[in-house]
Each structure stands twice: as C-alpha cells, then as structure tokens.
C-alpha cells in the first residue's frame, strides 16, 4: 500500500460525551460504548457535576475534561 492510499485508510474518530450529574448512568454508558465501538477515542466532558460523575470516569481510564461549574 502506498502512502496516498494509507492516508485514505487511516481515519481517526472521536466520541465526545457531555455529562452532568450522571453518576447513576455514566458507567453503563461508557461500558456499552467501549464494548460496541473499539475504533474510536472517547472524551467525556464533565460539565460541572456535583456528584461522582468525574470519579467514575477516572476509574474507567478515559479522557476526562472537567468544567468547574455547569456551562449548559
């Protein structure tokens, strides 16, 4: 495969998941996404949650961006 064709073959996908106070559901959502989609990077945006959403995401080992307060 030459370089031109290789560039066409390599595609990077990103799943962005916004979350606000989702401690009851975030673990299930992340597990299902990781089970179904194995070819994407995943980033969770913790939008100022006041529950344990951020801690749960950290335990999953995924990329986490946390806002200091809810930005809507």
Coordinates of N, CA and C in Angstrom, one line a residue:
X1 N 0.9 -1.2 0.0 CA 0.0 0.0 0.0 C 0.9 1.2 0.0
X2 N 0.6 2.2 -0.9 CA 1.5 3.4 -0.9 C 0.9 4.4 0.1
X3 N 1.7 5.4 0.2 CA 1.4 6.4 1.3 C 0.1 7.1 1.0
X4 N -0.2 7.4 -0.3 CA -1.5 8.1 -0.6 C -2.7 7.2 -0.2
X5 N -2.6 5.9 -0.5 CA -3.7 5.0 -0.1 C -3.8 4.8 1.4
X6 N -2.6 4.8 2.1 CA -2.6 4.7 3.5 C -3.4 5.8 4.2
X7 N -3.2 7.0 3.7 CA -3.9 8.2 4.3 C -5.4 8.0 4.2
X8 N -5.8 7.4 3.1 CA -7.2 7.2 2.9 C -7.8 6.2 3.8
X9 N -7.0 5.2 4.2 CA -7.4 4.1 5.1 C -7.4 4.5 6.5
X10 N -6.5 5.4 7.0 CA -6.5 5.7 8.4 C -7.4 6.9 8.6
X11 N -8.4 6.6 9.4 CA -9.4 7.6 9.8 C -9.5 7.6 11.3
X12 N -9.4 8.8 11.9 CA -9.5 8.9 13.3 C -10.9 9.4 13.7
X13 N -11.5 8.8 14.6 CA -12.8 9.1 15.1 C -12.8 9.5 16.5
X14 N -13.6 10.4 17.0 CA -13.7 10.8 18.3 C -15.1 10.8 18.8
X15 N -15.4 10.2 19.9 CA -16.7 10.3 20.5 C -16.6 11.2 21.7
X16 N -17.5 12.3 21.7 CA -17.5 13.2 22.8 C -18.8 13.0 23.6
X17 N -18.7 12.8 24.9 CA -19.9 12.6 25.7 C -20.0 13.7 26.8
X18 N -21.0 14.5 26.6 CA -21.2 15.5 27.7 C -21.9 14.8 28.9
X19 N -21.6 15.2 30.1 CA -22.2 14.6 31.2 C -22.4 15.6 32.4
X20 N -23.5 15.6 32.9 CA -23.8 16.5 34.1 C -24.6 15.7 35.1
X21 N -24.0 15.4 36.2 CA -24.6 14.6 37.3 C -25.2 13.3 36.8
X22 N -24.3 12.5 36.2 CA -24.7 11.2 35.6 C -24.2 10.0 36.3
X23 N -23.9 10.2 37.6 CA -23.3 9.1 38.3 C -24.1 7.8 38.3
X24 N -25.4 7.8 38.1 CA -26.2 6.6 38.1 C -26.1 5.9 36.7
X25 N -25.8 6.6 35.7 CA -25.8 6.0 34.4 C -24.5 6.0 33.6
X26 N -23.5 6.8 34.0 CA -22.3 7.0 33.2 C -21.5 5.7 33.0
X27 N -21.4 4.9 34.0 CA -20.7 3.7 34.0 C -21.2 2.7 32.9
X28 N -22.5 2.6 32.9 CA -23.2 1.7 31.9 C -23.0 2.3 30.5
X29 N -23.2 3.6 30.3 CA -23.0 4.2 29.0 C -21.6 3.9 28.5
X30 N -20.6 4.2 29.4 CA -19.2 4.0 28.9 C -18.8 2.6 28.6
X31 N -19.3 1.7 29.4 CA -19.1 0.3 29.2 C -19.7 -0.2 27.8
X32 N -20.9 0.2 27.6 CA -21.5 -0.1 26.3 C -20.8 0.5 25.1
X33 N -20.4 1.7 25.2 CA -19.7 2.4 24.1 C -18.4 1.7 23.8
X34 N -17.7 1.4 24.9 CA -16.4 0.7 24.7 C -16.6 -0.7 24.2
X35 N -17.6 -1.4 24.5 CA -17.9 -2.7 24.0 C -18.3 -2.7 22.5
X36 N -19.0 -1.7 22.1 CA -19.6 -1.7 20.7 C -18.6 -1.0 19.8
X37 N -18.0 0.1 20.2 CA -17.1 0.9 19.4 C -15.7 0.8 19.8
X38 N -14.9 0.0 19.1 CA -13.5 -0.3 19.5 C -12.5 0.5 18.7
X39 N -12.9 1.4 17.8 CA -12.0 2.0 16.9 C -12.0 3.6 17.1
X40 N -12.5 4.1 18.2 CA -12.6 5.5 18.4 C -12.0 5.9 19.7
X41 N -11.5 7.1 19.8 CA -11.2 7.7 21.0 C -12.4 8.2 21.7
X42 N -12.4 8.3 23.0 CA -13.6 8.7 23.7 C -13.2 9.8 24.7
X43 N -13.9 10.9 24.7 CA -13.6 12.0 25.7 C -15.0 12.3 26.4
X44 N -14.9 12.4 27.7 CA -16.1 12.8 28.4 C -15.9 14.2 28.9
X45 N -16.9 15.0 28.8 CA -16.9 16.4 29.3 C -17.8 16.4 30.5
X46 N -17.1 16.6 31.7 CA -17.9 16.7 32.9 C -18.3 18.1 33.1
X47 N -19.5 18.4 32.9 CA -20.0 19.8 32.9 C -20.4 20.3 34.2
X48 N -19.4 20.3 35.2 CA -19.6 20.9 36.5 C -20.5 20.0 37.4
X49 N -20.4 18.7 37.2 CA -21.2 17.8 38.0 C -20.9 18.0 39.5
X50 N -21.9 17.8 40.3 CA -21.7 17.9 41.8 C -21.8 16.5 42.4
X51 N -22.0 15.5 41.6 CA -22.0 14.1 42.1 C -20.6 13.4 41.8
X52 N -20.6 12.1 41.7 CA -19.4 11.4 41.5 C -19.1 11.1 40.0
X53 N -19.7 11.8 39.1 CA -19.5 11.5 37.7 C -18.0 11.5 37.3
X54 N -17.3 12.5 37.7 CA -15.9 12.6 37.3 C -15.0 11.5 37.9
X55 N -15.3 11.1 39.1 CA -14.6 10.0 39.7 C -14.8 8.7 39.0
X56 N -16.1 8.4 38.6 CA -16.4 7.2 37.9 C -15.7 7.2 36.5
X57 N -15.7 8.3 35.8 CA -15.0 8.4 34.5 C -13.5 8.1 34.7
X58 N -12.9 8.7 35.7 CA -11.5 8.5 36.0 C -11.2 7.0 36.2
X59 N -12.0 6.3 36.9 CA -11.8 4.9 37.2 C -11.9 4.1 35.9
X60 N -12.6 4.6 34.9 CA -12.7 3.9 33.6 C -11.4 4.1 32.8
X61 N -10.6 5.1 33.1 CA -9.4 5.3 32.4 C -9.6 6.1 31.1
X62 N -10.7 6.8 30.9 CA -10.9 7.5 29.7 C -10.5 9.0 29.9
X63 N -10.4 9.6 28.8 CA -10.0 11.1 28.8 C -11.2 11.9 29.4
X64 N -10.9 12.7 30.4 CA -11.9 13.5 31.0 C -11.5 15.0 31.0
X65 N -12.5 15.8 30.6 CA -12.3 17.2 30.7 C -13.4 17.7 31.7
X66 N -13.0 18.4 32.7 CA -14.0 18.8 33.7 C -14.1 20.4 33.8
X67 N -15.3 20.8 33.7 CA -15.6 22.2 33.9 C -15.8 22.5 35.4
X68 N -15.4 23.6 35.9 CA -15.5 23.9 37.3 C -17.0 24.1 37.7
X69 N -17.9 24.5 36.8 CA -19.3 24.7 37.0 C -20.0 24.4 35.8
X70 N -21.3 24.2 35.9 CA -22.2 23.8 34.7 C -22.2 25.0 33.7
X71 N -21.8 24.6 32.5 CA -21.8 25.6 31.4 C -23.0 25.5 30.4
X72 N -23.8 24.5 30.7 CA -25.0 24.3 29.9 C -24.7 23.6 28.7

